[in-house]
Short mmCIF file of C-alpha atoms and ligand atoms in Angstrom, two decimals:
data_model
loop_
_atom_site.label_atom_id
_atom_site.label_comp_id
_atom_site.label_asym_id
_atom_site.label_seq_id
_atom_site.Cartn_x
_atom_site.Cartn_y
_atom_site.Cartn_z
CA MET R 1294 -5.21 12.84 -21.42
CA ALA R 1295 -8.53 13.92 -22.70
CA GLU R 1296 -7.85 11.87 -25.76
CA LEU R 1297 -7.19 8.44 -24.03
CA ASP R 1298 -10.23 6.04 -24.12
CA LEU R 1299 -9.51 4.54 -20.42
CA GLN R 1300 -11.94 2.01 -20.35
CA GLY R 1301 -10.79 0.67 -23.89
CA LEU R 1302 -7.25 0.96 -22.45
CA LEU R 1303 -8.12 -1.34 -19.39
CA ALA R 1304 -10.29 -3.90 -21.61
CA GLU R 1305 -7.28 -4.29 -24.09
CA VAL R 1306 -5.01 -4.66 -20.82
CA ALA R 1307 -7.56 -7.16 -19.37
CA ARG R 1308 -7.45 -9.19 -22.54
CA GLU R 1309 -4.01 -9.37 -22.80
CA MET R 1310 -3.86 -10.78 -19.24
CA GLU R 1311 -6.54 -13.58 -19.74
CA PRO R 1312 -4.03 -16.16 -20.54
CA HIS R 1313 -1.85 -15.17 -17.43
CA ARG R 1314 -4.77 -15.37 -14.96
CA GLY R 1315 -4.01 -17.60 -12.10
CA GLU R 1316 -0.14 -17.17 -12.32
CA GLY R 1317 1.69 -16.75 -9.24
CA ALA R 1318 1.27 -18.01 -5.69
CA VAL R 1319 -1.44 -16.72 -3.38
CA ALA R 1320 -0.11 -15.85 0.09
CA ASP R 1321 -0.91 -18.53 2.47
CA TYR R 1322 0.45 -17.61 5.97
CA ILE R 1323 -3.24 -17.22 6.88
CA PRO R 1324 -6.37 -19.13 5.80
CA PRO R 1325 -8.30 -16.11 4.63
CA LEU R 1326 -5.58 -14.94 2.18
CA ALA R 1327 -4.89 -18.75 1.27
CA ARG R 1328 -8.38 -19.27 -0.15
CA VAL R 1329 -8.66 -16.32 -2.41
CA ASP R 1330 -9.32 -17.43 -6.30
CA PRO R 1331 -5.84 -16.98 -7.65
CA ARG R 1332 -7.58 -16.07 -11.07
CA ARG R 1333 -8.98 -12.86 -9.91
CA PHE R 1334 -7.94 -9.90 -11.79
CA GLY R 1335 -9.50 -6.22 -11.39
CA MET R 1336 -7.87 -3.11 -12.28
CA ALA R 1337 -9.06 0.83 -11.82
CA ILE R 1338 -7.83 4.17 -12.97
CA ILE R 1339 -8.97 7.36 -11.89
CA THR R 1340 -7.71 10.84 -13.30
CA CYS R 1341 -7.02 13.99 -11.73
CA ASP R 1342 -9.61 15.65 -14.14
CA GLY R 1343 -12.12 13.14 -12.57
CA ARG R 1344 -12.60 10.52 -15.01
CA ALA R 1345 -12.67 7.03 -14.20
CA ALA R 1346 -12.67 3.36 -15.55
CA GLU R 1347 -12.58 -0.46 -14.11
CA VAL R 1348 -12.33 -3.66 -15.73
CA GLY R 1349 -12.90 -7.09 -14.19
CA ASP R 1350 -12.99 -7.60 -10.58
CA ALA R 1351 -12.39 -4.08 -9.73
CA TRP R 1352 -15.72 -4.12 -7.52
CA MET R 1353 -14.37 -6.77 -5.31
CA PRO R 1354 -12.77 -6.11 -1.61
CA PHE R 1355 -9.48 -7.61 -0.95
CA SER R 1356 -6.93 -7.42 1.67
CA ILE R 1357 -4.81 -4.23 1.34
CA GLN R 1358 -1.89 -5.41 3.64
CA SER R 1359 1.04 -3.38 3.00
CA ILE R 1360 -0.51 -0.91 0.76
CA SER R 1361 -1.89 0.43 3.96
CA LYS R 1362 1.63 1.59 4.68
CA VAL R 1363 1.52 4.51 2.62
CA PHE R 1364 -1.58 5.85 3.98
CA THR R 1365 -0.35 5.69 7.56
CA LEU R 1366 2.94 7.53 6.58
CA THR R 1367 0.86 10.29 5.22
CA MET R 1368 -1.06 10.26 8.55
CA ALA R 1369 2.20 9.93 10.66
CA LEU R 1370 3.91 13.01 8.55
CA GLU R 1371 0.80 14.92 9.39
CA LYS R 1372 1.13 14.37 12.86
CA HIS R 1373 4.72 14.41 13.49
CA GLY R 1374 6.24 16.28 10.55
CA GLU R 1375 9.83 15.91 9.78
CA ALA R 1376 10.65 14.65 13.16
CA LEU R 1377 9.26 11.17 12.06
CA TRP R 1378 12.53 10.90 10.21
CA ARG R 1379 14.41 10.49 13.21
CA ARG R 1380 12.62 7.22 14.05
CA VAL R 1381 12.35 5.76 10.42
CA GLY R 1382 14.89 6.09 7.24
CA ARG R 1383 13.88 6.40 3.54
CA GLU R 1384 16.70 3.97 2.02
CA PRO R 1385 15.74 0.60 0.20
CA SER R 1386 16.74 -1.96 2.61
CA GLY R 1387 17.89 -4.45 0.09
CA SER R 1388 16.73 -7.19 2.60
CA ARG R 1389 13.49 -9.12 3.10
CA PHE R 1390 10.75 -7.14 4.05
CA ASN R 1391 10.58 -8.80 7.64
CA SER R 1392 14.04 -9.09 8.07
CA ILE R 1393 15.68 -8.23 11.43
CA VAL R 1394 19.37 -7.87 10.84
CA GLN R 1395 19.73 -4.59 9.61
CA LEU R 1396 17.96 -3.54 12.75
CA GLU R 1397 20.68 -4.31 15.10
CA ALA R 1398 23.31 -2.62 13.25
CA GLU R 1399 21.27 0.56 12.72
CA LYS R 1400 20.19 0.64 16.55
CA GLY R 1401 16.53 -0.13 15.92
CA VAL R 1402 15.95 2.50 13.21
CA PRO R 1403 14.71 0.82 10.35
CA ARG R 1404 15.59 1.57 6.82
CA ASN R 1405 12.27 2.88 5.38
CA PRO R 1406 8.81 3.15 6.10
CA PHE R 1407 7.67 0.22 3.99
CA ILE R 1408 9.56 -2.60 5.51
CA ASN R 1409 7.69 -4.35 8.34
CA ALA R 1410 9.98 -2.76 10.98
CA GLY R 1411 9.29 0.98 9.66
CA ALA R 1412 5.71 0.39 9.24
CA ILE R 1413 5.23 -0.59 12.75
CA VAL R 1414 7.17 2.50 14.01
CA VAL R 1415 5.07 4.53 11.57
CA THR R 1416 1.81 3.13 13.05
CA ASP R 1417 3.24 3.49 16.52
CA ALA R 1418 3.42 7.34 15.70
CA VAL R 1419 0.03 7.21 14.46
CA LEU R 1420 -1.19 5.84 17.65
CA SER R 1421 0.66 8.22 19.78
CA GLU R 1422 -0.69 8.27 23.14
CA ARG R 1423 -4.08 6.89 22.43
CA ARG R 1424 -5.91 3.58 22.53
CA PRO R 1425 -5.59 1.36 19.84
CA ASP R 1426 -9.10 1.29 18.79
CA GLU R 1427 -9.16 4.99 18.69
CA ALA R 1428 -6.09 5.22 16.07
CA ILE R 1429 -7.83 1.96 13.96
CA ALA R 1430 -10.98 3.90 13.74
CA GLU R 1431 -8.79 6.86 12.51
CA ILE R 1432 -6.81 4.85 10.06
CA ARG R 1433 -10.20 3.11 8.81
CA ASP R 1434 -12.17 6.76 8.60
CA PHE R 1435 -9.10 7.90 6.81
CA PHE R 1436 -9.47 5.37 4.08
CA ARG R 1437 -13.45 6.09 4.05
CA LYS R 1438 -12.88 9.78 3.37
CA LEU R 1439 -10.12 9.53 0.80
CA ALA R 1440 -12.11 6.84 -1.12
CA ASP R 1441 -15.36 8.54 -0.53
CA ASN R 1442 -16.75 5.53 0.73
CA ASP R 1443 -18.29 4.67 4.06
CA THR R 1444 -18.39 1.03 3.70
CA ILE R 1445 -14.54 0.22 3.70
CA ASP R 1446 -13.97 -1.82 6.96
CA ILE R 1447 -11.50 -4.20 8.64
CA ASP R 1448 -11.95 -7.75 8.28
CA ARG R 1449 -11.62 -8.97 11.79
CA GLU R 1450 -10.74 -12.72 10.81
CA VAL R 1451 -7.77 -11.59 8.81
CA ALA R 1452 -6.58 -9.09 11.88
CA GLU R 1453 -6.95 -11.96 14.23
CA GLN R 1454 -5.11 -14.24 12.24
CA GLU R 1455 -2.24 -11.86 11.47
CA ALA R 1456 -1.95 -11.31 15.28
CA ALA R 1457 -2.14 -15.07 15.93
CA THR R 1458 0.98 -16.02 13.46
CA GLY R 1459 2.74 -12.41 13.59
CA PHE R 1460 5.71 -13.70 15.67
CA ARG R 1461 8.34 -11.76 13.31
CA ASN R 1462 6.56 -8.98 13.48
CA PHE R 1463 6.50 -9.17 17.49
CA SER R 1464 10.18 -9.82 17.27
CA LEU R 1465 10.84 -6.67 15.09
CA ALA R 1466 8.50 -4.58 17.47
CA ASN R 1467 10.05 -5.97 20.79
CA PHE R 1468 13.57 -5.49 19.10
CA MET R 1469 12.90 -1.78 18.29
CA LYS R 1470 11.14 -1.19 21.86
CA GLY R 1471 14.75 -2.30 23.28
CA PHE R 1472 16.16 0.86 21.35
CA GLY R 1473 13.09 3.29 22.47
CA ASN R 1474 11.82 3.51 18.93
CA ILE R 1475 8.51 1.81 19.80
CA HIS R 1476 6.62 4.28 22.33
CA ALA R 1477 3.47 2.41 23.02
CA ALA R 1478 3.15 -1.00 24.72
CA VAL R 1479 4.28 -3.48 21.78
CA GLU R 1480 0.81 -5.22 21.97
CA ASP R 1481 -1.07 -1.95 21.23
CA SER R 1482 1.08 -0.84 18.34
CA LEU R 1483 0.88 -4.50 16.75
CA HIS R 1484 -2.86 -4.65 17.16
CA THR R 1485 -3.15 -1.22 15.43
CA TYR R 1486 -0.65 -2.54 12.53
CA PHE R 1487 -2.55 -5.85 11.92
CA ASN R 1488 -5.92 -3.94 11.88
CA GLN R 1489 -4.41 -1.62 9.43
CA CYS R 1490 -3.22 -4.33 7.29
CA ALA R 1491 -6.60 -6.09 7.39
CA ILE R 1492 -8.64 -3.24 5.79
CA ARG R 1493 -10.59 -4.55 2.91
CA ILE R 1494 -10.86 -2.44 -0.22
CA THR R 1495 -11.83 -2.71 -3.79
CA CYS R 1496 -9.54 -1.57 -6.75
CA ARG R 1497 -11.93 1.23 -7.35
CA GLN R 1498 -11.82 2.42 -3.62
CA LEU R 1499 -8.02 2.16 -3.75
CA ALA R 1500 -7.19 4.40 -6.85
CA ARG R 1501 -9.71 7.01 -5.47
CA ALA R 1502 -8.11 7.14 -2.05
CA GLY R 1503 -4.68 7.43 -3.64
CA LEU R 1504 -5.60 10.26 -5.99
CA PHE R 1505 -4.06 12.76 -3.53
CA LEU R 1506 -0.67 11.47 -4.50
CA ALA R 1507 -1.19 12.17 -7.92
CA ASN R 1508 -2.43 15.50 -7.49
CA GLY R 1509 0.11 17.10 -5.47
CA GLY R 1510 -1.62 16.35 -2.04
CA VAL R 1511 -4.97 17.73 -3.04
CA ASP R 1512 -8.03 15.21 -3.66
CA PRO R 1513 -8.96 16.73 -6.76
CA ILE R 1514 -12.64 15.59 -6.74
CA ARG R 1515 -13.35 17.06 -3.37
CA GLY R 1516 -10.68 19.95 -3.69
CA GLU R 1517 -9.37 19.20 -0.37
CA ARG R 1518 -5.67 19.35 0.81
CA ILE R 1519 -4.79 16.07 2.42
CA THR R 1520 -0.92 16.83 2.61
CA SER R 1521 1.44 19.33 1.21
CA ALA R 1522 3.10 18.88 -2.22
CA GLU R 1523 6.15 18.23 -0.64
CA ARG R 1524 5.35 15.64 1.28
CA VAL R 1525 3.44 13.71 -1.68
CA ARG R 1526 6.82 14.30 -3.64
CA ARG R 1527 8.65 12.44 -0.77
CA ILE R 1528 6.10 9.67 -0.51
CA ASN R 1529 5.92 9.21 -4.18
CA ALA R 1530 9.80 9.06 -4.06
CA ILE R 1531 9.70 6.18 -1.38
CA MET R 1532 7.13 4.31 -3.05
CA LEU R 1533 9.15 4.38 -6.32
CA THR R 1534 12.40 3.19 -4.29
CA CYS R 1535 11.00 0.90 -1.70
CA GLY R 1536 7.49 0.17 -2.50
CA HIS R 1537 7.93 -3.38 -4.05
CA TYR R 1538 10.08 -5.04 -1.38
CA ASP R 1539 13.06 -6.27 -2.36
CA ALA R 1540 12.04 -5.86 -6.27
CA SER R 1541 11.61 -2.07 -6.22
CA GLY R 1542 14.36 -1.63 -8.47
CA GLU R 1543 12.82 -4.44 -10.69
CA PHE R 1544 9.27 -2.52 -10.49
CA ALA R 1545 10.96 0.92 -11.69
CA PHE R 1546 12.71 -0.72 -14.50
CA GLN R 1547 9.57 -2.38 -15.77
CA VAL R 1548 6.67 0.01 -14.88
CA GLY R 1549 8.55 2.93 -13.99
CA LEU R 1550 5.90 4.60 -11.58
CA PRO R 1551 5.62 4.94 -7.79
CA GLY R 1552 3.93 2.41 -6.53
CA LYS R 1553 3.04 0.18 -3.51
CA SER R 1554 2.21 -3.65 -3.18
CA GLY R 1555 0.80 -5.74 -0.73
CA VAL R 1556 0.64 -9.44 -0.21
CA GLY R 1557 -3.23 -9.53 -0.65
CA GLY R 1558 -2.15 -8.99 -4.39
CA GLY R 1559 -2.96 -5.31 -4.68
CA ILE R 1560 -0.62 -2.55 -6.17
CA LEU R 1561 -1.35 1.21 -5.96
CA ALA R 1562 0.61 2.96 -8.81
CA ILE R 1563 0.67 6.81 -9.15
CA VAL R 1564 1.09 8.75 -12.27
CA PRO R 1565 1.87 12.08 -10.74
CA GLY R 1566 -0.18 15.06 -12.33
CA HIS R 1567 -2.54 12.59 -14.02
CA ALA R 1568 -3.89 9.45 -12.42
CA ALA R 1569 -3.82 6.63 -9.76
CA ILE R 1570 -4.47 3.42 -10.81
CA ALA R 1571 -5.03 0.30 -8.60
CA VAL R 1572 -4.75 -3.31 -9.64
CA TRP R 1573 -5.56 -6.47 -8.13
CA SER R 1574 -4.64 -10.14 -8.73
CA PRO R 1575 -3.74 -12.38 -5.67
CA GLY R 1576 -0.83 -14.63 -7.45
CA LEU R 1577 2.33 -13.35 -6.23
CA ASN R 1578 5.83 -13.70 -7.83
CA GLU R 1579 8.98 -14.70 -5.92
CA ALA R 1580 9.46 -11.11 -4.61
CA GLY R 1581 5.95 -11.13 -2.95
CA ASN R 1582 4.28 -8.72 -5.63
CA SER R 1583 1.37 -9.51 -7.49
CA GLN R 1584 2.62 -11.40 -10.73
CA VAL R 1585 -0.33 -10.71 -13.14
CA GLY R 1586 -0.88 -6.97 -11.63
CA THR R 1587 2.84 -6.11 -12.33
CA LEU R 1588 2.40 -7.16 -15.65
CA ALA R 1589 -0.88 -5.25 -16.27
CA LEU R 1590 0.71 -2.18 -15.06
CA GLU R 1591 3.73 -2.84 -17.51
CA LYS R 1592 1.30 -3.10 -20.40
CA LEU R 1593 -0.86 -0.21 -19.31
CA VAL R 1594 2.26 1.98 -18.96
CA ARG R 1595 3.72 0.78 -22.63
CA ARG R 1596 0.02 1.90 -24.19
CA THR R 1597 0.43 5.44 -22.53
CA ASP R 1598 3.05 7.79 -21.87
CA TRP R 1599 2.64 7.21 -18.11
CA ASN R 1600 6.29 6.52 -17.07
CA VAL R 1601 7.94 9.15 -14.55
CA PHE R 1602 10.96 8.70 -16.69
CA ASP R 1603 10.00 9.86 -19.95
N1 LIG Q 2362 0.41 -8.03 7.43
C1 LIG Q 2362 1.75 -8.35 6.82
C2 LIG Q 2362 2.78 -8.63 7.63
O1 LIG Q 2362 2.98 -7.66 8.19
C3 LIG Q 2362 2.03 -7.52 5.54
C4 LIG Q 2362 2.27 -8.03 4.73
C5 LIG Q 2362 2.80 -7.39 3.51
O2 LIG Q 2362 1.74 -6.99 2.65
O3 LIG Q 2362 3.79 -7.12 3.07
O4 LIG Q 2362 3.45 -9.63 7.59
#
């Protein structure tokens, strides 16, 4: 690793992305996401030995959306241990991220923690018996601690509009409540979920926050254990198999790293034992993953030996 010129590497990738900037379609289901400039592009890397590099708009906050699901999964596993797996599976769904059809056949137990139904169950598990505000503050503070940055916060406008337009999420949650798999009031679980998706974060902060996933569960900079090595192995496995909606196989094929994307256009990718990478470019491909972000990761991986299959 020491021989890699991280800054040079990112500069090359950014140069290669230049003709692609603006590709893809920005999520438009709520105005604050729809008005983001599609030409934005940022990327940040942080290594387990503490080296960092960034390029472009890596300093600019964007909406974390579904990438938050990785972090709430970590929190829920810490709170409930293996019992969490009675409430959510770990199998790719092969259906749209907000699909309700499988839930009927599978009796309200979602396929995995990264489709919306699964993420809502996980958030419900983080919420436990508390008030939503307490859980929301706990989730926000988890990000602040992991990213070592107290400015990370929730975009209230995004949270409110997620709630105002989240009819499918309400359907999923009510349906699961009917099977007894949502324990809190549906409104409380969803209020927490919408707020977690509305966290604003930069690539620099996101890579830093995900670093424990590259280092066996220990934040190597502060030397603090966040979760066990075994859990990290499992979280990374689920990121690899389920982290990119219905295009997770394609992402594994093209990039070959555990990763999680969100409709804000961000992707967190983990190089186990080496580094965490965050990329942001708001234009999405048909599967809902950042188009230029995925391409940038593919180029980066080709220039390094950072591929879990090598
Ligand atoms: N807040 C979004 C939803 O639940 C998350 C979308 C995403 O990033 O997948 O619909």
